[in-house]
Coordinates of C-alpha atoms and ligand atoms in Angstrom, one line a residue:
X27 CA -0.1 -0.1 -0.1
X28 CA 2.9 2.3 0.3
X29 CA 5.7 3.2 -2.1
X30 CA 9.4 2.9 -1.6
X31 CA 12.3 4.2 -3.7
X32 CA 16.0 4.0 -3.0
X33 CA 18.9 5.6 -4.9
X34 CA 22.6 5.0 -5.1
X35 CA 24.8 6.7 -7.6
X36 CA 26.7 9.8 -8.6
X37 CA 23.7 12.4 -8.6
X38 CA 22.2 14.2 -5.6
X39 CA 20.0 11.7 -4.3
X40 CA 17.2 14.1 -2.9
X41 CA 15.6 15.3 -6.1
X42 CA 15.7 11.8 -7.5
X43 CA 13.9 10.4 -4.3
X44 CA 11.4 13.3 -4.3
X45 CA 10.5 12.8 -8.0
X46 CA 10.3 9.0 -7.6
X47 CA 7.8 9.7 -4.5
X48 CA 5.8 12.1 -6.6
X49 CA 5.2 9.2 -9.0
X50 CA 4.6 6.8 -6.3
X51 CA 2.1 8.9 -4.4
X52 CA -0.9 6.9 -6.0
X53 CA 0.3 4.1 -3.6
X54 CA -0.2 6.1 -0.4
X55 CA -0.3 9.8 0.2
X56 CA -1.0 10.3 4.0
X57 CA 2.9 11.0 4.9
X58 CA 6.2 10.9 3.4
X59 CA 9.8 11.0 4.3
X60 CA 13.4 10.4 3.0
X61 CA 16.7 9.5 4.7
X62 CA 20.1 10.3 3.1
X63 CA 23.7 9.3 4.0
X64 CA 25.7 12.4 4.7
X65 CA 29.3 12.3 6.2
X66 CA 28.5 8.9 8.1
X67 CA 25.3 10.0 9.4
X68 CA 21.8 9.0 8.1
X69 CA 19.9 12.2 8.1
X70 CA 16.0 11.7 8.1
X71 CA 13.4 14.3 7.2
X72 CA 9.6 13.2 7.3
X73 CA 6.3 15.1 7.2
X74 CA 2.8 14.2 7.5
X75 CA 0.3 15.2 4.6
X76 CA 1.1 15.2 0.9
X77 CA 4.4 15.3 -0.6
X78 CA 4.4 19.0 -0.9
X79 CA 4.7 19.1 2.8
X80 CA 7.9 17.2 2.8
X81 CA 9.3 19.4 0.0
X82 CA 8.4 22.4 2.1
X83 CA 10.4 21.1 4.9
X84 CA 13.2 20.1 2.8
X85 CA 13.5 23.7 1.4
X86 CA 14.6 24.9 4.7
X87 CA 17.3 22.1 5.3
X88 CA 20.7 21.4 3.8
X89 CA 20.7 18.0 2.7
X90 CA 23.1 16.6 -0.1
X91 CA 24.1 13.0 -0.5
X92 CA 24.4 10.3 -3.2
X93 CA 22.6 7.5 -1.2
X94 CA 19.2 7.6 0.1
X95 CA 15.8 6.0 0.5
X96 CA 12.1 7.4 0.5
X97 CA 8.7 6.4 1.3
X98 CA 5.0 7.4 0.8
X99 CA 2.8 6.0 3.2
X100 CA -0.9 4.4 3.3
X101 CA -1.1 3.9 7.1
X102 CA -1.5 0.3 8.2
X103 CA 0.1 -0.1 11.7
X104 CA -0.5 3.2 13.6
X105 CA -2.1 6.5 12.9
X106 CA -0.9 9.4 10.6
X107 CA 1.6 11.1 12.8
X108 CA 5.3 12.1 12.0
X109 CA 6.5 9.4 14.5
X110 CA 4.8 6.9 12.4
X111 CA 6.0 8.0 9.0
X112 CA 8.8 6.2 7.3
X113 CA 11.8 6.1 7.2
X114 CA 12.0 4.3 10.6
X115 CA 15.2 4.4 12.5
X116 CA 16.9 1.9 14.9
X117 CA 17.5 3.3 18.5
X118 CA 21.1 4.2 17.8
X119 CA 20.0 5.5 14.2
X120 CA 22.5 3.3 12.5
X121 CA 19.8 1.5 10.6
X122 CA 17.2 3.3 8.6
X123 CA 14.3 1.5 6.6
X124 CA 11.3 2.2 4.4
X125 CA 8.8 -0.7 4.2
X126 CA 5.8 -1.7 2.1
X127 CA 3.7 -4.4 3.9
X128 CA 2.8 -5.5 7.2
X129 CA 5.0 -7.5 9.6
X130 CA 2.4 -9.9 11.2
X131 CA 4.4 -11.0 14.1
X132 CA 5.8 -7.5 15.1
X133 CA 4.2 -7.6 18.5
X134 CA 6.3 -10.7 19.7
X135 CA 9.4 -9.3 18.1
X136 CA 8.9 -6.0 19.9
X137 CA 8.4 -7.9 23.2
X138 CA 11.7 -9.7 22.6
X139 CA 13.6 -6.5 21.9
X140 CA 12.1 -4.6 24.7
X141 CA 13.7 -7.2 27.0
X142 CA 17.0 -6.5 25.2
X143 CA 16.7 -2.8 26.1
X144 CA 15.2 -1.4 22.8
X145 CA 12.7 1.4 23.1
X146 CA 10.2 2.4 20.6
X147 CA 9.0 5.9 19.4
X148 CA 6.2 4.8 17.0
X149 CA 3.4 2.5 16.8
X150 CA 4.8 1.0 13.6
X151 CA 5.8 -2.7 12.8
X152 CA 8.5 -1.0 10.7
X153 CA 10.3 0.4 13.6
X154 CA 10.4 -3.2 15.1
X155 CA 12.2 -4.4 12.0
X156 CA 14.8 -1.5 12.1
X157 CA 15.6 -2.4 15.7
X158 CA 15.7 -6.2 14.9
X159 CA 18.2 -5.5 12.1
X160 CA 20.2 -3.3 14.5
X161 CA 20.0 -6.2 17.1
X162 CA 21.5 -8.6 14.6
X163 CA 24.0 -6.0 13.5
X164 CA 25.5 -5.7 17.0
X165 CA 25.7 -9.4 17.1
X166 CA 27.3 -9.7 13.9
X167 CA 30.8 -8.7 14.9
X168 CA 32.1 -12.1 13.7
X169 CA 31.1 -11.6 10.1
X170 CA 33.5 -10.3 7.7
X171 CA 32.8 -6.5 7.6
X172 CA 31.6 -6.5 4.0
X173 CA 29.0 -9.0 5.1
X174 CA 27.9 -7.8 8.4
X175 CA 25.1 -5.4 7.1
X176 CA 23.8 -8.0 4.8
X177 CA 23.9 -10.8 7.4
X178 CA 22.1 -8.8 9.9
X179 CA 19.1 -8.0 7.4
X180 CA 18.9 -11.4 6.4
X181 CA 18.9 -12.8 9.9
X182 CA 16.3 -10.3 10.9
X183 CA 14.1 -11.2 8.1
X184 CA 14.2 -14.8 9.0
X185 CA 12.3 -14.0 12.0
X186 CA 9.6 -12.0 10.3
X187 CA 6.2 -13.4 9.3
X188 CA 4.2 -11.0 6.9
X189 CA 4.6 -9.1 3.9
X190 CA 7.4 -6.7 3.0
X191 CA 9.2 -4.7 0.3
X192 CA 12.0 -2.8 1.9
X193 CA 15.1 -0.7 1.5
X194 CA 17.6 -0.5 4.3
X195 CA 20.5 2.0 4.9
X196 CA 23.2 1.5 7.5
X197 CA 25.2 4.7 8.5
X198 CA 28.5 2.6 8.8
X199 CA 28.1 1.4 5.1
X200 CA 27.5 4.9 3.3
X201 CA 27.8 3.3 -0.2
X202 CA 25.4 0.3 0.3
X203 CA 21.5 -0.2 0.3
X204 CA 19.8 -3.7 0.8
X205 CA 16.6 -4.4 -0.6
X206 CA 14.3 -7.5 0.1
X207 CA 10.9 -8.7 -0.7
X208 CA 8.1 -11.0 0.5
X209 CA 4.7 -10.5 -1.2
X210 CA 5.3 -6.9 -1.8
X211 CA 6.6 -5.8 -5.0
X212 CA 10.1 -4.8 -5.4
X213 CA 12.2 -4.0 -8.5
X214 CA 16.0 -3.1 -8.9
X215 CA 16.8 -0.5 -11.7
X216 CA 20.1 -0.3 -13.2
X217 CA 21.3 3.0 -14.7
X218 CA 24.8 4.2 -15.7
X219 CA 26.7 4.3 -12.5
X220 CA 23.7 4.1 -10.5
X221 CA 21.0 2.0 -8.8
X222 CA 17.3 2.3 -8.0
X223 CA 15.2 0.0 -5.8
X224 CA 11.5 0.8 -5.7
X225 CA 8.0 -0.7 -5.4
X226 CA 7.2 0.3 -9.1
X227 CA 9.3 1.0 -12.2
X228 CA 7.5 4.1 -12.9
X229 CA 9.2 5.9 -10.0
X230 CA 12.5 5.7 -11.9
X231 CA 11.7 4.9 -15.5
X232 CA 12.9 8.2 -16.8
X233 CA 16.4 7.0 -15.5
X234 CA 16.7 3.5 -16.7
X235 CA 14.5 0.8 -18.2
X236 CA 17.0 -2.0 -17.3
X237 CA 15.5 -3.6 -14.5
X238 CA 15.5 -6.9 -12.3
X239 CA 12.3 -8.0 -10.5
X240 CA 13.0 -9.5 -7.2
X241 CA 11.2 -12.7 -6.2
X242 CA 9.8 -13.5 -2.8
X243 CA 12.4 -14.1 -0.3
X244 CA 15.2 -12.5 -2.2
X245 CA 17.6 -9.8 -1.1
X246 CA 19.4 -7.6 -3.3
X247 CA 22.8 -5.9 -1.9
X248 CA 24.0 -2.7 -3.8
X249 CA 27.7 -1.9 -2.9
X250 CA 29.0 1.1 -4.8
X251 CA 29.1 0.0 -8.5
X252 CA 27.7 -3.6 -8.4
X253 CA 25.1 -5.7 -6.8
X254 CA 24.3 -9.2 -5.7
X255 CA 21.1 -11.1 -5.3
X256 CA 20.7 -13.8 -2.6
X257 CA 17.8 -15.8 -1.1
X258 CA 17.0 -15.5 2.5
X259 CA 18.8 -18.9 2.9
X260 CA 22.1 -17.3 1.3
X261 CA 21.8 -19.0 -1.9
X262 CA 23.4 -16.8 -4.8
X263 CA 20.4 -16.0 -7.3
X264 CA 21.2 -15.2 -11.0
X265 CA 19.8 -11.8 -11.9
X266 CA 17.2 -11.9 -14.8
X267 CA 17.3 -8.6 -16.6
X268 CA 14.3 -7.1 -18.4
X269 CA 13.8 -4.0 -20.5
X270 CA 10.9 -2.0 -19.6
X271 CA 9.2 -0.6 -22.5
X272 CA 6.5 1.8 -20.8
X273 CA 6.3 5.2 -22.1
X274 CA 7.1 7.3 -18.9
X275 CA 5.4 10.3 -20.7
X276 CA 2.1 8.4 -20.1
X277 CA 2.8 8.8 -16.3
X278 CA 2.6 12.5 -16.6
X279 CA -0.6 14.6 -16.6
X280 CA -0.1 16.1 -20.3
X281 CA -2.3 19.0 -19.6
X282 CA -5.2 17.2 -18.0
X283 CA -6.2 18.4 -14.5
X284 CA -6.1 14.9 -13.2
X285 CA -4.9 11.5 -14.0
X286 CA -8.4 10.1 -13.7
X287 CA -9.8 12.4 -16.4
X288 CA -6.8 11.7 -18.6
X289 CA -7.1 8.0 -18.3
X290 CA -10.9 8.2 -18.9
X291 CA -9.9 9.8 -22.1
X292 CA -7.3 7.3 -23.0
X293 CA -9.7 4.7 -23.4
X294 CA -9.9 4.6 -27.1
X295 CA -6.2 4.0 -27.2
X296 CA -6.4 1.6 -24.3
X297 CA -9.1 -0.5 -26.1
X298 CA -7.1 -0.4 -29.4
X299 CA -4.0 -1.6 -27.5
X300 CA -6.0 -4.4 -25.9
X301 CA -7.3 -5.6 -29.4
X302 CA -4.2 -5.1 -31.4
X303 CA -2.9 -8.1 -33.0
X304 CA -5.5 -10.3 -31.3
X305 CA -8.5 -10.2 -33.8
X306 CA -8.6 -12.5 -36.8
X307 CA -11.4 -11.6 -39.1
X308 CA -10.6 -14.5 -41.4
X309 CA -11.4 -17.1 -38.8
X310 CA -13.9 -14.7 -37.0
X311 CA -12.0 -15.4 -33.8
X312 CA -9.3 -14.2 -31.4
X313 CA -5.9 -15.3 -30.4
X314 CA -3.5 -14.7 -27.7
X315 CA 0.3 -15.2 -27.3
X316 CA 0.4 -16.1 -23.9
X317 CA -2.3 -18.4 -22.8
X318 CA 0.3 -21.5 -22.8
X319 CA -2.8 -23.8 -23.4
X320 CA -3.5 -25.5 -26.6
X321 CA -7.0 -25.5 -28.4
X322 CA -7.4 -29.0 -27.3
X323 CA -6.8 -28.0 -23.5
X324 CA -9.2 -25.0 -23.7
X325 CA -11.8 -27.2 -25.3
X326 CA -11.8 -29.6 -22.4
X327 CA -12.4 -26.7 -19.8
X328 CA -16.0 -27.3 -18.4
X329 CA -16.1 -24.5 -15.8
X330 CA -14.3 -21.0 -15.3
X331 CA -13.9 -19.5 -12.0
X332 CA -13.0 -15.7 -12.1
X333 CA -11.4 -14.0 -9.0
X334 CA -10.5 -10.4 -8.4
X335 CA -11.0 -7.5 -6.1
X336 CA -12.8 -4.1 -6.4
X337 CA -13.3 -2.9 -10.0
X338 CA -11.7 -5.9 -11.5
X339 CA -14.2 -8.0 -9.7
X340 CA -17.0 -6.0 -11.5
X341 CA -15.1 -6.6 -14.8
X342 CA -15.3 -10.5 -13.8
X343 CA -18.9 -10.1 -13.5
X344 CA -19.3 -8.7 -17.0
X345 CA -17.1 -11.5 -18.3
X346 CA -19.5 -14.0 -16.7
X347 CA -22.1 -12.8 -18.9
X348 CA -20.1 -12.6 -22.0
X349 CA -18.4 -16.0 -21.6
X350 CA -21.6 -17.8 -20.8
X351 CA -23.4 -16.2 -23.5
X352 CA -20.9 -16.7 -26.4
X353 CA -18.8 -19.5 -25.3
X354 CA -21.5 -21.5 -23.3
X355 CA -19.0 -22.5 -20.4
X356 CA -20.5 -22.2 -16.8
X357 CA -18.7 -19.3 -15.0
X358 CA -18.7 -18.4 -11.5
X359 CA -17.2 -15.1 -10.0
X360 CA -15.5 -15.0 -6.8
X361 CA -14.1 -12.1 -4.4
X362 CA -10.4 -13.2 -4.4
X363 CA -10.5 -12.6 -0.5
X364 CA -13.4 -15.2 -0.1
X365 CA -12.1 -17.8 -2.7
X366 CA -8.9 -18.0 -0.9
X367 CA -10.2 -19.1 2.4
X368 CA -13.5 -21.0 1.3
X369 CA -12.2 -24.3 0.0
X370 CA -14.4 -24.3 -3.1
X371 CA -14.6 -27.9 -4.7
X372 CA -12.3 -27.7 -7.8
X373 CA -11.5 -30.1 -10.4
X374 CA -9.1 -30.4 -13.3
X375 CA -11.4 -29.2 -15.9
X376 CA -11.9 -26.0 -14.0
X377 CA -9.8 -23.0 -15.2
X378 CA -9.1 -20.1 -13.0
X379 CA -8.8 -16.6 -14.4
X380 CA -7.6 -13.8 -12.0
X381 CA -8.0 -10.2 -13.2
X382 CA -5.8 -7.5 -11.6
X383 CA -4.7 -4.1 -13.1
X384 CA -1.6 -3.9 -10.8
X385 CA -0.9 -7.5 -10.7
X386 CA 0.0 -7.0 -7.1
X387 CA -3.3 -7.1 -5.1
X388 CA -2.5 -9.5 -2.3
X389 CA -5.9 -11.2 -2.2
X390 CA -6.0 -11.9 -6.0
X391 CA -2.4 -13.1 -5.6
X392 CA -3.1 -15.3 -2.6
X393 CA -6.3 -16.8 -4.6
X394 CA -4.0 -17.6 -7.4
X395 CA -1.4 -19.3 -5.5
X396 CA -4.1 -21.3 -3.5
X397 CA -5.6 -22.6 -6.9
X398 CA -2.1 -23.5 -8.2
X399 CA -1.4 -25.2 -5.0
X400 CA -4.3 -27.3 -5.6
X401 CA -3.0 -28.2 -9.1
X402 CA -5.2 -25.9 -11.2
X403 CA -4.0 -23.9 -14.1
X404 CA -4.4 -20.1 -13.6
X405 CA -4.6 -17.5 -16.4
X406 CA -4.0 -14.0 -15.5
X407 CA -5.4 -10.8 -17.1
X408 CA -3.2 -7.9 -15.9
X409 CA -1.9 -4.6 -16.8
X410 CA 1.4 -4.2 -15.1
X411 CA 4.1 -6.0 -17.1
X412 CA 6.4 -8.0 -14.7
X413 CA 4.1 -7.7 -11.8
X414 CA 4.1 -10.8 -9.4
X415 CA 0.7 -12.1 -10.7
X416 CA 1.9 -11.7 -14.3
X417 CA 5.1 -13.6 -13.4
X418 CA 3.5 -16.3 -11.4
X419 CA 0.4 -17.2 -13.5
X420 CA 0.6 -20.2 -15.8
X421 CA -0.4 -18.2 -18.7
X422 CA -1.9 -14.8 -19.3
X423 CA -3.0 -11.7 -21.2
X424 CA -1.6 -8.3 -20.9
X425 CA -3.8 -5.4 -21.2
X426 CA -1.4 -3.0 -22.5
X427 CA -3.4 -0.1 -21.1
X428 CA -0.4 1.9 -20.1
X429 CA 0.3 3.1 -16.6
X430 CA -3.0 3.7 -14.6
X431 CA -2.1 6.4 -11.8
X432 CA -5.6 7.6 -10.8
X433 CA -6.6 5.4 -7.7
X434 CA -10.1 4.9 -9.3
X435 CA -9.6 2.3 -12.0
X436 CA -11.1 3.5 -15.4
X437 CA -9.3 2.5 -18.6
X438 CA -8.2 -0.7 -17.0
X439 CA -11.8 -1.7 -16.4
X440 CA -12.9 -1.3 -20.0
X441 CA -9.7 -3.0 -21.3
X442 CA -10.3 -6.0 -19.0
X443 CA -13.9 -6.3 -20.5
X444 CA -12.4 -6.0 -24.1
X445 CA -10.0 -8.9 -23.2
X446 CA -12.9 -10.8 -21.7
X447 CA -14.8 -10.4 -25.1
X448 CA -11.8 -11.6 -27.0
X449 CA -11.5 -14.5 -24.7
X450 CA -15.3 -15.4 -25.0
X451 CA -14.9 -15.2 -28.7
X452 CA -11.9 -17.6 -28.7
X453 CA -13.4 -20.0 -26.5
X454 CA -16.9 -19.7 -28.4
X455 CA -15.3 -20.4 -31.8
X456 CA -13.6 -23.5 -30.3
X457 CA -17.1 -24.6 -29.4
X458 CA -20.2 -23.7 -31.3
X459 CA -20.2 -20.0 -31.7
X460 CA -21.1 -19.7 -35.5
X461 CA -18.8 -17.9 -38.1
X462 CA -21.4 -15.2 -38.5
X463 CA -22.1 -14.5 -34.9
X464 CA -18.2 -14.4 -34.3
X465 CA -17.9 -11.9 -37.1
X466 CA -20.6 -9.7 -35.6
X467 CA -18.6 -9.5 -32.4
X468 CA -15.3 -8.8 -34.4
X469 CA -17.0 -5.8 -36.1
X470 CA -18.3 -4.5 -33.0
X471 CA -14.9 -4.5 -31.4
X472 CA -13.3 -2.7 -34.2
X473 CA -15.8 0.1 -34.1
X474 CA -15.4 0.5 -30.2
X475 CA -12.6 3.0 -30.0
X476 CA -14.4 5.3 -32.2
X477 CA -17.8 4.9 -30.2
X478 CA -16.1 5.5 -27.0
X479 CA -14.5 8.8 -28.5
X480 CA -17.9 10.0 -29.4
X481 CA -19.2 9.5 -25.7
X482 CA -16.1 11.3 -24.3
X483 CA -17.3 14.3 -26.3
X484 CA -20.4 14.5 -23.9
X485 CA -17.9 15.1 -20.9
X486 CA -19.1 18.9 -20.5
X487 CA -22.8 17.8 -20.7
X488 CA -22.2 15.2 -18.1
X489 CA -20.5 17.8 -15.9
X490 CA -23.7 20.0 -16.2
X491 CA -25.9 16.9 -15.2
X492 CA -23.5 16.3 -12.1
X493 CA -23.9 19.9 -11.1
X494 CA -27.7 19.1 -10.6
X495 CA -26.9 16.1 -8.3
X496 CA -23.8 17.3 -6.6
X497 CA -25.4 17.9 -3.2
X498 CA -27.2 14.5 -2.9
X499 CA -26.0 12.0 -0.2
X500 CA -27.2 8.7 -1.7
X501 CA -27.7 7.4 -5.1
X502 CA -28.8 4.1 -6.7
X503 CA -27.5 2.4 -9.9
X504 CA -29.8 0.0 -11.6
X505 CA -29.3 -2.4 -14.5
X506 CA -30.3 -5.6 -15.9
X507 CA -28.2 -8.5 -17.3
X508 CA -24.8 -7.3 -18.3
X509 CA -25.7 -4.0 -17.2
X510 CA -26.0 -5.0 -13.5
X511 CA -22.1 -5.3 -13.0
X512 CA -21.9 -1.8 -14.7
X513 CA -24.5 -0.7 -12.2
X514 CA -22.1 -2.0 -9.4
X515 CA -19.1 -0.4 -11.0
X516 CA -20.8 2.9 -11.6
X517 CA -21.8 2.9 -7.8
X518 CA -18.2 2.0 -6.8
X519 CA -16.8 4.8 -8.8
X520 CA -19.1 7.4 -7.4
X521 CA -18.3 6.2 -3.8
X522 CA -14.6 6.3 -4.1
X523 CA -14.4 9.5 -5.9
X524 CA -17.3 11.7 -4.6
X525 CA -18.0 10.1 -1.1
X526 CA -21.7 10.0 -2.1
X527 CA -23.2 6.9 -0.6
X528 CA -24.1 4.7 -3.8
X529 CA -25.5 1.1 -4.4
X530 CA -25.9 -0.9 -7.3
X531 CA -28.6 -3.4 -7.7
X532 CA -30.1 -5.6 -10.5
X533 CA -33.1 -3.5 -11.4
X534 CA -35.9 -5.8 -10.5
X535 CA -34.5 -6.3 -6.9
X536 CA -35.3 -2.6 -6.0
X537 CA -38.7 -3.8 -5.0
X538 CA -37.3 -6.3 -2.6
X539 CA -36.0 -3.5 -0.2
X540 CA -34.0 -0.7 -1.7
X541 CA -37.2 1.2 -2.7
X542 CA -37.8 2.3 0.7
X543 CA -34.7 4.6 0.1
X544 CA -36.4 6.6 -2.7
X545 CA -36.9 10.1 -2.0
X546 CA -36.1 13.2 -4.4
X547 CA -32.7 13.4 -2.5
X548 CA -31.8 9.8 -3.6
X549 CA -31.4 9.9 -7.4
X550 CA -31.5 6.8 -9.6
X551 CA -29.2 6.0 -12.5
X552 CA -30.9 3.5 -14.9
X553 CA -28.6 1.6 -17.4
X554 CA -30.9 0.8 -20.3
X555 CA -28.5 -0.4 -23.0
X556 CA -29.9 -3.8 -23.1
X557 CA -32.6 -4.3 -25.8
X558 CA -33.4 -7.6 -24.6
X559 CA -34.8 -6.4 -21.3
X560 CA -35.7 -2.8 -22.3
X561 CA -39.4 -3.0 -21.7
X562 CA -38.7 -4.4 -18.3
X563 CA -36.2 -1.6 -17.2
X564 CA -38.7 1.0 -18.4
X565 CA -41.3 -0.5 -16.1
X566 CA -38.6 -0.3 -13.3
X567 CA -38.3 3.3 -14.2
X568 CA -42.1 4.2 -14.0
X569 CA -42.2 2.4 -10.7
X570 CA -39.6 4.7 -9.1
X571 CA -40.8 7.8 -10.8
X572 CA -44.2 7.2 -9.4
X573 CA -42.7 7.3 -6.0
X574 CA -40.9 10.8 -6.6
X575 CA -37.3 9.6 -7.8
X576 CA -35.3 11.7 -9.9
X577 CA -34.0 9.5 -12.7
X578 CA -31.0 9.8 -14.8
X579 CA -30.8 7.3 -17.8
X580 CA -28.1 5.9 -19.9
X581 CA -29.7 4.7 -23.1
X582 CA -28.7 3.8 -26.6
X583 CA -29.2 6.2 -29.5
X584 CA -32.5 5.2 -31.4
X585 CA -33.6 3.6 -28.3
X586 CA -37.3 3.3 -27.4
X587 CA -36.7 5.5 -24.3
X588 CA -37.4 9.1 -25.3
X589 CA -35.5 12.1 -24.2
X590 CA -38.3 13.2 -21.9
X591 CA -38.7 9.9 -20.2
X592 CA -36.1 10.9 -17.4
X593 CA -34.8 14.0 -15.6
X594 CA -31.8 13.4 -17.5
X595 CA -30.7 11.1 -20.3
X596 CA -27.4 10.5 -21.8
X597 CA -27.2 8.7 -25.0
X598 CA -24.5 6.2 -26.1
X599 CA -24.0 4.7 -29.5
X600 CA -26.0 1.6 -30.6
X601 CA -23.6 -1.4 -30.0
X602 CA -23.5 -5.2 -30.1
X603 CA -24.6 -6.7 -26.8
X604 CA -21.0 -7.9 -26.2
X605 CA -19.7 -4.3 -26.2
X606 CA -22.7 -2.5 -24.5
X607 CA -21.2 -2.8 -21.1
X608 CA -18.4 -0.9 -22.1
X609 CA -20.3 2.0 -23.8
X610 CA -22.5 2.2 -20.8
X611 CA -19.5 2.6 -18.6
X612 CA -18.0 5.7 -19.9
X613 CA -20.8 8.2 -18.9
X614 CA -20.6 6.7 -15.4
X615 CA -17.0 7.2 -15.1
X616 CA -17.4 10.9 -16.2
X617 CA -20.2 11.4 -14.0
X618 CA -18.4 10.1 -11.0
X619 CA -15.3 12.3 -11.9
X620 CA -17.2 15.5 -12.3
X621 CA -19.1 14.9 -9.1
X622 CA -15.9 14.3 -7.1
X623 CA -14.4 17.5 -8.7
X624 CA -17.5 19.6 -8.1
X625 CA -17.6 18.4 -4.4
X626 CA -14.1 19.5 -4.1
X627 CA -12.3 16.1 -3.7
X628 CA -8.8 15.2 -5.0
X629 CA -10.2 12.5 -7.4
X630 CA -6.7 11.0 -8.0
X631 CA -6.1 10.4 -4.3
X632 CA -9.5 9.6 -2.5
X633 CA -9.4 9.6 1.3
X634 CA -8.2 6.2 2.9
X635 CA -7.5 4.5 -0.4
X636 CA -4.6 3.4 -2.3
X637 CA -4.1 2.3 -5.8
X638 CA -2.7 -0.9 -5.1
X639 CA -3.8 -3.1 -2.0
X640 CA -0.8 -5.1 -1.0
X641 CA -2.0 -6.0 2.6
X642 CA -4.8 -8.3 3.4
Ligands
LIG21 O1 -5.0 -3.8 -9.1 P1 -6.1 -4.6 -9.1 O2 -7.0 -4.4 -10.3 O3 -6.0 -5.9 -8.5 O4 -7.0 -3.8 -8.0 C1 -8.3 -4.2 -7.5 C2 -9.0 -3.1 -6.7 O5 -8.2 -2.7 -5.6 C3 -9.4 -2.0 -7.7 O6 -10.0 -2.2 -8.7 C4 -10.1 -0.7 -6.8 O7 -11.2 -1.4 -6.5 C5 -10.1 0.5 -7.5 N1 -9.8 1.5 -6.7 C6 -11.5 0.7 -7.9 O8 -11.5 2.0 -8.8

């Protein structure tokens, strides 16, 4: 949930660390800090609030050094105070550490260290780890000097239960940094005469694209101009280098006021990227490079379980409708956090598919590992290349959406649906989806970027609609069939960005309870983009209007729903039933965005949330 960055090289570390933290702020933004090696002392500066508070503090301090670590925090242990901000230091200030993750057994370690005379200034699990390393450092006098620091970190980690991505400094070793990971992402970057360690490549991609992804239970020890990788058991690890091909410019705002808006507007491109090279018009089918399954193996699948969290879970629900309809394979959708613990009956013909934008969500990762442990094959749909889920899956499909920085997932969601449609097409054509039905889907997908573009042109109009509802405190989103998950996603987006309480329901369910909420202060969004149940949804609209509800409708152009049938209506292009969920999503994203901005919120950094949830 937090972001870490470390730098060792010839340049001044402070601006590099601050710029890295700025790019990592999406991972946590309640406080930030850096520690830099200066003349055998590790100087630490921390501030609560956004990164600008730390920058303000730094502007009054002389701090120059070539080795340092930085952290942007999303609080897990302890409230948001300066004492709880990272870097955390050992009692003697020799060891400084930044940490992303949770040390589960920190209480017992703390008790042990208290008996040894250590004292604690913060409520964090991380300070415990700093002192545990310090404890081993003081015991490691027998180790050769060059190994003493590494051995003390390694030995400390052997006692730790939980998750961590860490970077550690030792004031006795001014040209060294140690990084280590267990279930929290960590990547090493290698530039010319410089090294980086971070939770995310985006924090240093403007300096180097040459990276090594650490695996669980691995440590990296940077000493001056070289590095080595070892396991917690002290086995040497061969570094596998990757070239990152992300366009760093896409991690900039490029004139947009917020990343969320920029990413909403990037959807035509993101959809094209998801489709590129994967459609076969001749065969009226789709194909993928990384599934690692033969057509014969795919043909044998008789059940699919889709697992994810949050918005990616909503994408799974859309995929359920699409795969069942076009490929005729039974699909179940699970919250990854529930699947992991519930011991579902599984057999070898069941395919597990996990969906995760970041590829680092801990519950999704754990669900994947649980399925693999039980001998099942797992495919992953992920956006972040080289992420843990992408690397550990048995096969997968990359989204190629480009970096998604806004905490609210937008372009990743529509891209995940696109890929689900391609997958349904592929699986369907291996079964009994006809050539003609396949071609209709292919044609609909090809038109999609342009259709999305046309909806984006309505952004200002959607803003003026949002103006009329900006003061409401509750809202309902209703849809039927594949519009039901879009209702859930619309409600989720509104909640997280505007803090308006919102719920999504299958439209017919409203009569079974939620109707009691209806007042003019609780507007209702209807998603009426499914012809097949259009009359039914119109009846539901009349039912709530008869009870005084204000109604906003998303309908298809040329729909039987007239412009005056609702308080506000947003038309989207007529699409194929497979792509309608994507078309219906765009107005909801824009509505949530404008509501959030009109209500004065920081839409890229909604309160209490972080982009990537790497703690349970
Ligand atoms: O990176 P992931 O797709 O695994 O993330 C899953 C959820 O944490 C994420 O979709 C979250 O719900 C978003 N903030 C929603 O906009």
